[in-house]
Short mmCIF file of C-alpha atoms in Angstrom, two decimals:
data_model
loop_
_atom_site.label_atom_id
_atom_site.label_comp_id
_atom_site.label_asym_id
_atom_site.label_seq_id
_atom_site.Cartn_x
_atom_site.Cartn_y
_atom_site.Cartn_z
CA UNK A 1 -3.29 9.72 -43.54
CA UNK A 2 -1.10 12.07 -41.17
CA UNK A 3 -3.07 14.35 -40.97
CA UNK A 4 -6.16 12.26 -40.03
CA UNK A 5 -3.88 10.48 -37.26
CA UNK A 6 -2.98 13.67 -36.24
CA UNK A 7 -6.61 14.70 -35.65
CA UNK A 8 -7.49 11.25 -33.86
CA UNK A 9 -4.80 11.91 -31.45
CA UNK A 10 -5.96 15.70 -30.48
CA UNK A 11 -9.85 13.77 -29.94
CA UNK A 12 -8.07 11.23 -27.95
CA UNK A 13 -6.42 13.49 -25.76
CA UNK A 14 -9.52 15.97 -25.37
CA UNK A 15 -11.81 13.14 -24.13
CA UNK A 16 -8.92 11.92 -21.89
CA UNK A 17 -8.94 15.47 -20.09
CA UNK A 18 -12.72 15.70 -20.03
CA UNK A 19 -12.67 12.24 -18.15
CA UNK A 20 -9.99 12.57 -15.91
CA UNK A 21 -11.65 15.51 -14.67
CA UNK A 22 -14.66 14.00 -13.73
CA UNK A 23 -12.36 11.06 -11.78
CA UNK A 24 -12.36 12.98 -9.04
CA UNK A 25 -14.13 12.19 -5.71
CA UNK A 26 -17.71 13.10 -5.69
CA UNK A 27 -20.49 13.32 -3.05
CA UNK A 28 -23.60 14.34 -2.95
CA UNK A 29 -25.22 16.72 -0.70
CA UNK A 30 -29.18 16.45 0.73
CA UNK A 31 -28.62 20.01 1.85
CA UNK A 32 -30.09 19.84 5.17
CA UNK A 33 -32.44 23.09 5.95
CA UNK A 34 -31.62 25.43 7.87
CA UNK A 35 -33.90 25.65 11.01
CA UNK A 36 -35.85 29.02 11.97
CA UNK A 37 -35.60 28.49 15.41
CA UNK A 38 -32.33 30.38 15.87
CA UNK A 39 -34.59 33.56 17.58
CA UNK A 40 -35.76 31.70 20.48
CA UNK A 41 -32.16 30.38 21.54
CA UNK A 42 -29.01 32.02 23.54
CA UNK A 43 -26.57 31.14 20.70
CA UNK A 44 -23.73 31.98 22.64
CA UNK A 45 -21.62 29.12 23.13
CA UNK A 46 -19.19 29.61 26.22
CA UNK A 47 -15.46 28.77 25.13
CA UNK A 48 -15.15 27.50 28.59
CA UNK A 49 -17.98 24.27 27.79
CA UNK A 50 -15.65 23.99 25.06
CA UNK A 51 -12.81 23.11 26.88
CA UNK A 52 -14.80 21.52 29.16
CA UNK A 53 -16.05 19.06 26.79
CA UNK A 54 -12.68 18.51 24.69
CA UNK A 55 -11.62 17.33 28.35
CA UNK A 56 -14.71 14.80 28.84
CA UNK A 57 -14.62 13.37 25.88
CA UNK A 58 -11.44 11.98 24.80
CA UNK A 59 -11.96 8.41 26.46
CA UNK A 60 -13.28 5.70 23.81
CA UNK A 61 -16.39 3.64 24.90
CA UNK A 62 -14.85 0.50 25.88
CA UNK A 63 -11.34 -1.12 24.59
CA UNK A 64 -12.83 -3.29 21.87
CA UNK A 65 -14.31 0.66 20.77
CA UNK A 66 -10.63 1.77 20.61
CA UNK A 67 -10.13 -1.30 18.23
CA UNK A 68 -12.58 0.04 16.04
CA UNK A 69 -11.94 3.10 16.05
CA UNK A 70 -10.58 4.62 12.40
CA UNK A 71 -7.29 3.23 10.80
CA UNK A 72 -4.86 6.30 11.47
CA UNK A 73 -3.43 5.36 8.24
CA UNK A 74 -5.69 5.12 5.31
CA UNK A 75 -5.24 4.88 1.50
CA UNK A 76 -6.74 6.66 -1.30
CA UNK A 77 -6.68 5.24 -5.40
CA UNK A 78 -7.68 7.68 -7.53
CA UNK A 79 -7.05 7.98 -11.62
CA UNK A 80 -4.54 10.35 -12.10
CA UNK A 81 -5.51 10.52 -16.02
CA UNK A 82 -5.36 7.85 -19.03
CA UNK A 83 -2.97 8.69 -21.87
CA UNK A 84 -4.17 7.60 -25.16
CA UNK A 85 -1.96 8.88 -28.26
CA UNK A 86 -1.42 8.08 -32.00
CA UNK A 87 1.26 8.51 -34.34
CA UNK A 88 2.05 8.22 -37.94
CA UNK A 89 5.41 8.28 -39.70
CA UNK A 90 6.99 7.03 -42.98
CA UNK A 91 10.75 6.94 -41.63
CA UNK A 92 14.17 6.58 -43.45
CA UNK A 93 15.76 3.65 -44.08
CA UNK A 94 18.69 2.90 -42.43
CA UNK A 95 17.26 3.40 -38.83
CA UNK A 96 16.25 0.82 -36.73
CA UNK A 97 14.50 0.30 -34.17
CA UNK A 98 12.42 2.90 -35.07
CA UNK A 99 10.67 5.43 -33.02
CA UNK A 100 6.78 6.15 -34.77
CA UNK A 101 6.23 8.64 -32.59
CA UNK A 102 9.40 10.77 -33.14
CA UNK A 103 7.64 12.60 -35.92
CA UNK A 104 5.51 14.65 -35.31
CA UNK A 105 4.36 14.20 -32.28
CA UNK A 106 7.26 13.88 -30.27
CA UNK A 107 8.23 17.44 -30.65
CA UNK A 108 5.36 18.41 -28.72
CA UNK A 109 3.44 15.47 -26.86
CA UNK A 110 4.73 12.80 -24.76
CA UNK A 111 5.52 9.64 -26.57
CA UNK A 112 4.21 6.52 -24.99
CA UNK A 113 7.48 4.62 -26.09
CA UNK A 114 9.87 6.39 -24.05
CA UNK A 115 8.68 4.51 -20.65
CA UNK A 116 5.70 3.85 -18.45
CA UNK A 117 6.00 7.52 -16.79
CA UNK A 118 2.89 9.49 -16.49
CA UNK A 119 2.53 11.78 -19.65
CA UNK A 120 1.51 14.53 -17.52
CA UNK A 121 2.61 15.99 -14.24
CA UNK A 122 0.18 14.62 -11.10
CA UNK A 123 -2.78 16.60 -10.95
CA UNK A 124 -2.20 17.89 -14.58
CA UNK A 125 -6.08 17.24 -15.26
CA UNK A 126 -7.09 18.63 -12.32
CA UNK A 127 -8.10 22.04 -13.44
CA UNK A 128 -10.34 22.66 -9.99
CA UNK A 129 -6.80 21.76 -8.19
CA UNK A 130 -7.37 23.22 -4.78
CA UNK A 131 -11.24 23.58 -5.15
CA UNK A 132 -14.73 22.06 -4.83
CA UNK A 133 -16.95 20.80 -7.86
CA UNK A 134 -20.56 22.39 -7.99
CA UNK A 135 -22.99 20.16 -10.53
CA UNK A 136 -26.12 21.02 -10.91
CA UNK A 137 -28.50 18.98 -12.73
CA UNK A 138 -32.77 18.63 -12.53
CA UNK A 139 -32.48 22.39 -13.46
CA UNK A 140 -34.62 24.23 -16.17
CA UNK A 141 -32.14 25.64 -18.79
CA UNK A 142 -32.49 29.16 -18.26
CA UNK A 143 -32.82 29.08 -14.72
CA UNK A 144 -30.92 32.24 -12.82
CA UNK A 145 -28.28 30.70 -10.58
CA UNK A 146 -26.82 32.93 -7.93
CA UNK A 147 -23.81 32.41 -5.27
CA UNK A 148 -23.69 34.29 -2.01
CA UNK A 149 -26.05 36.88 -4.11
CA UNK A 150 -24.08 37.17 -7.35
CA UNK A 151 -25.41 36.34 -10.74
CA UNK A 152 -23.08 33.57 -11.79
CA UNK A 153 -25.11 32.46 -14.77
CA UNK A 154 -27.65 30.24 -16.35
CA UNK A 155 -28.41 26.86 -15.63
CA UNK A 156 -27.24 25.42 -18.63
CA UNK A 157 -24.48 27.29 -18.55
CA UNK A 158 -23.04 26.12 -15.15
CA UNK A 159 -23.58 22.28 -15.20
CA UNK A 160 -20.71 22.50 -13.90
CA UNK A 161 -18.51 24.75 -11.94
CA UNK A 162 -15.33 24.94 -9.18
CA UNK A 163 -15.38 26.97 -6.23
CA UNK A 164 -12.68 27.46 -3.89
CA UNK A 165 -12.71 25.85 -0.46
CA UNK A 166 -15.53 27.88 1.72
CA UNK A 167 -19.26 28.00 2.47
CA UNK A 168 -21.76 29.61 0.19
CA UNK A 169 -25.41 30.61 -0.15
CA UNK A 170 -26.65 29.20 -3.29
CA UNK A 171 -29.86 30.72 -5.04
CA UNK A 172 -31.55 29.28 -8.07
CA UNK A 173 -34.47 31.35 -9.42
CA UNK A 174 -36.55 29.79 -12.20
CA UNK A 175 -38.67 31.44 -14.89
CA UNK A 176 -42.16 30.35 -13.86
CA UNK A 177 -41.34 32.48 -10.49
CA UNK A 178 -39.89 30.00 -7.74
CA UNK A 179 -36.89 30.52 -5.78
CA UNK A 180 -34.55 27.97 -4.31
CA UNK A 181 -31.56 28.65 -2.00
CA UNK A 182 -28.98 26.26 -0.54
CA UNK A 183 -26.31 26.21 2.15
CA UNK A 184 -23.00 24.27 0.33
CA UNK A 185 -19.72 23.64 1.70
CA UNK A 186 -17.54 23.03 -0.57
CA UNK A 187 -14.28 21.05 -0.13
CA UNK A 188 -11.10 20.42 -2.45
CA UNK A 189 -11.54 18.00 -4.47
CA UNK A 190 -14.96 17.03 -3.40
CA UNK A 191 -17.91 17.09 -6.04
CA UNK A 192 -21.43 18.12 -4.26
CA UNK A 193 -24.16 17.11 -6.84
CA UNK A 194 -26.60 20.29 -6.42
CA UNK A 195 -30.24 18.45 -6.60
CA UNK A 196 -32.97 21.22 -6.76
CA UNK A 197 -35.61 18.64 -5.01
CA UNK A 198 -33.33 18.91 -1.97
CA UNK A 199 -33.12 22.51 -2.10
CA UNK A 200 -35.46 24.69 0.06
CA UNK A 201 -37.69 27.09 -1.10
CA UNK A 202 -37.64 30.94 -0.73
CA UNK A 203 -41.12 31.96 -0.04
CA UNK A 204 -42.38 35.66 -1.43
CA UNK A 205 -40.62 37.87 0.27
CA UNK A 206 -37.83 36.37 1.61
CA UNK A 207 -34.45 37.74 1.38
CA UNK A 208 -31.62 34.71 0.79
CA UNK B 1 -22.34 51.79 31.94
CA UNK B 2 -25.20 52.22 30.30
CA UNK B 3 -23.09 52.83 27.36
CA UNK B 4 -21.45 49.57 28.09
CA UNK B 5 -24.69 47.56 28.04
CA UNK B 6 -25.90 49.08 24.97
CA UNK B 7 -22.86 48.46 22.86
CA UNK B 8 -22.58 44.67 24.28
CA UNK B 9 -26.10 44.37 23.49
CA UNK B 10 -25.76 45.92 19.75
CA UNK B 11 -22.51 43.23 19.28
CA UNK B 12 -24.56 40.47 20.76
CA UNK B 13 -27.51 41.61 18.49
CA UNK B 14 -25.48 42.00 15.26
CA UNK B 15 -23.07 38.97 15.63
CA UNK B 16 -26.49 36.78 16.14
CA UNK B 17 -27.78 38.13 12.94
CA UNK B 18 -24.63 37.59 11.35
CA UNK B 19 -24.14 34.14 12.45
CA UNK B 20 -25.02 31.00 10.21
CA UNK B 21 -28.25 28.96 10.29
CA UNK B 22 -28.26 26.57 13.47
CA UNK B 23 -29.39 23.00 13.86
CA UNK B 24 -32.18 21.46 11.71
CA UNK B 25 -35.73 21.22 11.35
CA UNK B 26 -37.40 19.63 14.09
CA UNK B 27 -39.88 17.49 13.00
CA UNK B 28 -43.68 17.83 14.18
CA UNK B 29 -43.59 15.69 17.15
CA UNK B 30 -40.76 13.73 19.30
CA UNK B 31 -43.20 10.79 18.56
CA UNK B 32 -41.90 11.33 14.52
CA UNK B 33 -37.92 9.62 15.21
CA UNK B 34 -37.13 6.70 15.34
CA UNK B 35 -36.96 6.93 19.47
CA UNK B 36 -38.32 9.02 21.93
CA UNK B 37 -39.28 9.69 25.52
CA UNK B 38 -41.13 11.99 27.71
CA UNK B 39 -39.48 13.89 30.46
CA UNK B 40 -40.83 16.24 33.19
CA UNK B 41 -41.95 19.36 30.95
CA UNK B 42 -39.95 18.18 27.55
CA UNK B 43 -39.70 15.49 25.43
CA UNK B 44 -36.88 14.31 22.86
CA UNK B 45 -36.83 12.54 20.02
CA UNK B 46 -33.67 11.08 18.16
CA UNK B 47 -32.24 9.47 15.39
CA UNK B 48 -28.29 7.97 15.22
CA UNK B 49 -27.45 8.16 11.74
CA UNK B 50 -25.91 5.38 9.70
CA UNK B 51 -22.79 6.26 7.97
CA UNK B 52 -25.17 6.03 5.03
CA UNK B 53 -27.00 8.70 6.28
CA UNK B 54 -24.13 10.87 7.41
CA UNK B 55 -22.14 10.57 3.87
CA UNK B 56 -25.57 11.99 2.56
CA UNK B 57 -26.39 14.46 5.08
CA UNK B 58 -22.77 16.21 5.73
CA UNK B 59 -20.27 16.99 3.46
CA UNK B 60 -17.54 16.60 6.26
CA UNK B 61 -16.44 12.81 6.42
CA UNK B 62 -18.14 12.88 9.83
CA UNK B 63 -17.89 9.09 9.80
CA UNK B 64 -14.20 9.44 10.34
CA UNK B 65 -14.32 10.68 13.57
CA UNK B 66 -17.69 10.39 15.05
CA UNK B 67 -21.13 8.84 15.67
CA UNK B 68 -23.93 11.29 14.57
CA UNK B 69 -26.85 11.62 15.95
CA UNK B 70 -30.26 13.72 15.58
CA UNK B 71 -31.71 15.44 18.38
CA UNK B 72 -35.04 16.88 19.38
CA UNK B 73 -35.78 18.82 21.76
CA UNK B 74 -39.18 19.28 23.00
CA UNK B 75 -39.80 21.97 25.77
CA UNK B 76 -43.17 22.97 27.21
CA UNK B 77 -44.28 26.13 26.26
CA UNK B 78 -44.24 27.79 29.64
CA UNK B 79 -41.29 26.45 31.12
CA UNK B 80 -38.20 27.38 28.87
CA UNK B 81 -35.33 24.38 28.66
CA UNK B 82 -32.07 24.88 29.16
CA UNK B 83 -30.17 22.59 26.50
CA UNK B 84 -26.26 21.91 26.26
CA UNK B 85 -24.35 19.49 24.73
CA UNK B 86 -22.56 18.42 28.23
CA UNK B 87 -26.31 16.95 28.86
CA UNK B 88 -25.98 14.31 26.97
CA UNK B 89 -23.79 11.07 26.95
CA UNK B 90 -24.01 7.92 24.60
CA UNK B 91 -23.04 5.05 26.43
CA UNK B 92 -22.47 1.53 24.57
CA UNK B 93 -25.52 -0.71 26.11
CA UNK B 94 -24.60 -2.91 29.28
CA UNK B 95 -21.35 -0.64 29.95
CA UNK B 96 -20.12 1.33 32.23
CA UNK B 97 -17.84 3.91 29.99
CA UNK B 98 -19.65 6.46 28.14
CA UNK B 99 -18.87 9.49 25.77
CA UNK B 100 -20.12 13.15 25.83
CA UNK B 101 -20.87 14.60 22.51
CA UNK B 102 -17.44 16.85 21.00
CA UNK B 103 -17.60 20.68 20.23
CA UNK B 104 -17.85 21.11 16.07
CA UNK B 105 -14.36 22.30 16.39
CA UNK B 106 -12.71 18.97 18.01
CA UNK B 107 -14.61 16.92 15.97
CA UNK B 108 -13.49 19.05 12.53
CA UNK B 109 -10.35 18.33 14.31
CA UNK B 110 -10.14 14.80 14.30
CA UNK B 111 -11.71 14.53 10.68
CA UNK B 112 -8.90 16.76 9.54
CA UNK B 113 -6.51 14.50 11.18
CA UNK B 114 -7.54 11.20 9.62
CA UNK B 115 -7.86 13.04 6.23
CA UNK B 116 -3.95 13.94 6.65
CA UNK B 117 -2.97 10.72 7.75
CA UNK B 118 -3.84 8.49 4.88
CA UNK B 119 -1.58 8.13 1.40
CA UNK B 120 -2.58 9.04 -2.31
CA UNK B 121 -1.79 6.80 -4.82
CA UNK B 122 -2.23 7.97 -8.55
CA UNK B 123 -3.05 5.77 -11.09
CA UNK B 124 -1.83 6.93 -14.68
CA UNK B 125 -2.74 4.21 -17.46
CA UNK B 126 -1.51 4.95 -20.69
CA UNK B 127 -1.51 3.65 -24.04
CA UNK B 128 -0.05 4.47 -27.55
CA UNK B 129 -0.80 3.50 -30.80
CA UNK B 130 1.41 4.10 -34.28
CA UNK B 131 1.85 3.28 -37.56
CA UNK B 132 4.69 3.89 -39.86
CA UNK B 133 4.73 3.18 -43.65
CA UNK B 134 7.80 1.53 -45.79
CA UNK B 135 10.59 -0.61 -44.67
CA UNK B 136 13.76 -0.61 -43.26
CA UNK B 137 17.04 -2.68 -42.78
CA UNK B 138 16.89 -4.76 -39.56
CA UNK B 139 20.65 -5.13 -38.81
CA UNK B 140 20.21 -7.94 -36.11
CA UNK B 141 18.53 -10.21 -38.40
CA UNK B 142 19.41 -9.28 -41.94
CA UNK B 143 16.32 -8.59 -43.52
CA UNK B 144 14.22 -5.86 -44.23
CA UNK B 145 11.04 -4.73 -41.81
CA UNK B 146 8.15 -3.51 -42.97
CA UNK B 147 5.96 -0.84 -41.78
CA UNK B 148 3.00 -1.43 -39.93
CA UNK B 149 1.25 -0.79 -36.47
CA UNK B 150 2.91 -0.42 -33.06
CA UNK B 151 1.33 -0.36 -29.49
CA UNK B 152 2.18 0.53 -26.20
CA UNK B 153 0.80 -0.03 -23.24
CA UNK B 154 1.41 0.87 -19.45
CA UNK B 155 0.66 2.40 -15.91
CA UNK B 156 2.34 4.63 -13.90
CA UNK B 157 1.53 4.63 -10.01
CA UNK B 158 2.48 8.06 -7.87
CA UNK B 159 2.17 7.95 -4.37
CA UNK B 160 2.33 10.83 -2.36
CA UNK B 161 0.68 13.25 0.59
CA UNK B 162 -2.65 13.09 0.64
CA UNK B 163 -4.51 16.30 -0.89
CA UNK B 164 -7.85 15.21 -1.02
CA UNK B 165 -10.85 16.73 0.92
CA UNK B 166 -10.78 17.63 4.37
CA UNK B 167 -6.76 17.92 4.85
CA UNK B 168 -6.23 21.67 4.19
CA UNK B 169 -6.39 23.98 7.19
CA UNK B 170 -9.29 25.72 4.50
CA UNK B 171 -11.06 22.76 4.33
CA UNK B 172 -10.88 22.20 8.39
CA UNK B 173 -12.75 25.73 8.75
CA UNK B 174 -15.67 24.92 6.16
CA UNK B 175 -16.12 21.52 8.12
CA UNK B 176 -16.13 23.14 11.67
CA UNK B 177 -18.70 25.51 10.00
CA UNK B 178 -20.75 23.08 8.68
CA UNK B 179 -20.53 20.72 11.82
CA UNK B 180 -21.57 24.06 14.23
CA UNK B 181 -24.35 25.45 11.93
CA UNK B 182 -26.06 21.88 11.90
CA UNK B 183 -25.33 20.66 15.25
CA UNK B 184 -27.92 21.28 18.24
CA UNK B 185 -28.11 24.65 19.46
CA UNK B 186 -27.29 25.52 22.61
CA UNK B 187 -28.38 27.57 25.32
CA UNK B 188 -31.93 28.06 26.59
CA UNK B 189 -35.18 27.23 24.00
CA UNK B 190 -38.40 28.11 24.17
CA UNK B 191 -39.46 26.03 21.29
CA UNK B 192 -38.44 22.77 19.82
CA UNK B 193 -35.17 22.51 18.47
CA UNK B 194 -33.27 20.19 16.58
CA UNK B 195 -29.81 19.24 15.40
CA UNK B 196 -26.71 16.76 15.44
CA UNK B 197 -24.78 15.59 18.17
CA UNK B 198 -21.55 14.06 17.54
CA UNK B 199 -19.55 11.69 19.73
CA UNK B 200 -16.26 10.42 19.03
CA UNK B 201 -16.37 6.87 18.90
CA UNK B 202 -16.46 4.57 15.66
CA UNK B 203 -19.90 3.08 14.57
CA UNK B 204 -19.81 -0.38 15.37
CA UNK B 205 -22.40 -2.89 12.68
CA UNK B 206 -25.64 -3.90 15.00
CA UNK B 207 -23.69 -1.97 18.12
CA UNK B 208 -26.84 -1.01 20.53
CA UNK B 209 -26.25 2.14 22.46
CA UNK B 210 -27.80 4.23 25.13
CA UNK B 211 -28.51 7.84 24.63
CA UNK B 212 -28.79 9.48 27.78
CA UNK B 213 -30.23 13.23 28.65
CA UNK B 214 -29.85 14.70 31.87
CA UNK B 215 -31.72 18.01 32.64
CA UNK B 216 -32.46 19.14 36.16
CA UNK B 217 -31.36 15.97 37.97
CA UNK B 218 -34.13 13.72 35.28
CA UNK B 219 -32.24 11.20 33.22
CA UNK B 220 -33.78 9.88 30.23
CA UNK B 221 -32.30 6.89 28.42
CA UNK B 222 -32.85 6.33 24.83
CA UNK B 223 -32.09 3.11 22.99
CA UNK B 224 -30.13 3.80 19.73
CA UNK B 225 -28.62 1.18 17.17
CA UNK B 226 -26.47 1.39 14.22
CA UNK B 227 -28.47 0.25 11.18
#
């Protein structure tokens, strides 16, 4: 019987991490293509139209615009993790009230009967703390999935992924011979959902 | 100084390679968005996204901050256009103020600054379930308990600095990144072109704006609504 509680609890707590990973904001990304007119343009940007639009631009449309404008103070929910544990004990007479959970699991997990505190320290589940969720999905199995031209694995391999904070060329090659590539920008805690419909295609040739 | 010329020109050549994709696809004809209009030698086209649209086309919360909006550019083929963001001005319909679009960098800016000035609250239900076997002495009432099942239930809140997206200095650079290599290009364009625009002002429901491009003295006005 203890030992079979004991195993319940570890299951318990394993899907608990899996989900409270996946509780983290996610997005999704159409991955808008990159244009190939870039050669027929004078890219460079003067600073000075910076400045000299950061200086024509700060006045709202009207005042009922400045009413609309976004709350300066905004607030964000999120689950911070669900705590399901499981105990078993055959205790001693003579003690009362009794604690289940002092043996065994108190030694080494947190007991739910000591108070409504979190069990784990904030952001405890978040194991991409600080990074960006990749998630690909649509994708043959042993498709070749490359970031900024490294081999990072097979499809089935990285349904999902973390990436720190930055921007990325993202390559998918699949068996039968086609080649899609991606622009991401990944964010902390933001999930992109990777969508190889939305992905553009490398033609022959083409270097990513 | 010949020297000079050729080194600027090998920096100019090498940091244009280097530098990101720009803008989007333009799509076949100005006739293809949502709104158009013909000027002398050009036409544009143009889209204002919903925030819809913008949560699915950037990864920045652009929405934040600004008003997106999709521009294309049309030039004739012999007579090269000069394009630059100072050109063009949204102006809420039947008023007299108007905005000019923000740089990529001031509008990462302002998305940054939203993102740090909001509040995290964490959630953390929990729950525990136990069962002990035998009995034991209950000295406030006398008798003796059995065993049996116990559960606990509760919720702990933490509030705290936000973390999320968009608030690291990190995150600001990836945004300004993403903003610049999908925003219009600039400078002078031989062929159509097309990217995003963004102007700082909130999206109002059913608000019914003017889009207005200046270039060489011709104004065009363009009707644009939030969907």
């Amino acid at each position: 019987m203890r030992c079979v509680l004991v195993c319940v609890s570890l299951l318990f707590l394993l899907g608990v991490c899996s989900y409270a990973q996946n509780s983290s904001s996610e997005t999704s990304t159409t991955g808008t293509a990159p244009a190939a007119t870039g050669s027929n343009l004078d890219s460079s940007i003067g600073a000075a139209s910076d400045r000299a639009r950061a200086q024509g631009q700060a006045k709202p449309l009207s005042d009922n615009d400045a009413d609309n404008s976004p709350s300066e103070h905004h607030t964000r929910v999120r689950l911070g993790g669900v705590a399901v544990s499981a105990g078993y004990s055959n205790f001693f007479p003579g003690f009362y009230p009794y604690d289940p959970f002092y043996y065994p699991l108190s030694a080494t997990w947190w007991n739910p009967f000591w108070g409504f505190y979190p069990p784990f320290p904030p952001d405890y589940f978040s194991s991409g703390n600080g990074k960006g969720e990749l998630k690909l999905s649509g994708l043959p199995k042993n498709a070749s999935v490359y970031v900024n031209g490294g081999y990072a694995g097979t499809a089935d391999h990285l349904k999902s992924f973390w990436l720190d904070p930055g921007v990325y060329d993202l390559e998918v090659s699949v068996p039968d011979g086609q080649r899609y590539k991606q622009r991401l920008y990944v964010l902390t805690g933001k999930t992109l959902h990777i969508d190889p419909k939305a992905m553009t295609t490398i033609k022959e040739g083409e270097q990513l | 100084m010949n020297k000079l010329i050729l080194a600027f020109t090998l920096f100019y050549s090498v940091s244009s390679a280097l530098a990101g994709p720009k803008g989007t696809v333009p799509r076949s004809a100005a006739e293809q968005y949502p709104v158009h209009a013909q000027g002398d030698g050009f036409s544009v086209g143009a889209k204002l996204l919903s925030r819809r649209d913008a949560r699915k086309t950037f990864v920045s919360d652009v929405n934040s901050c600004c008003i997106a909006v999709e521009i294309a550019v049309y030039p004739n083929k012999a007579q090269p256009l000069n394009i630059s963001l100072n050109d063009f001005v949204l102006r809420l319909k039947n008023s007299e103020s108007a905005v000019k679009a923000s740089s990529p960098g001031t509008a990462a800016a302002s998305i940054q600054k939203n993102a740090k000035s909001g509040r995290d609250i964490s959630v953390y239900p929990t729950t525990g379930v136990g069962y002990s076997s035998g009995s034991v002495y209950d000295p406030v009432t006398g008798t003796r308990q059995g065993g049996g099942v116990y559960t606990q239930t509760g919720v702990g809140v933490g509030v705290g600095e936000p973390n999320g997206p968009g608030v690291s200095d990190r995150d600001r650079g990836v945004m300004e990144t993403e903003l610049a290599e999908k925003a219009l290009p600039e400078g002078s364009a031989l062929s159509p072109i097309a990217g995003y625009i963004y102007f700082p002002v909130s999206a109002k429901k059913k608000a019914e704006y003017q889009l207005e491009y200046v270039s060489d003295g011709h104004k065009l006005v363009l009707p644009v609504h939030v969907e």
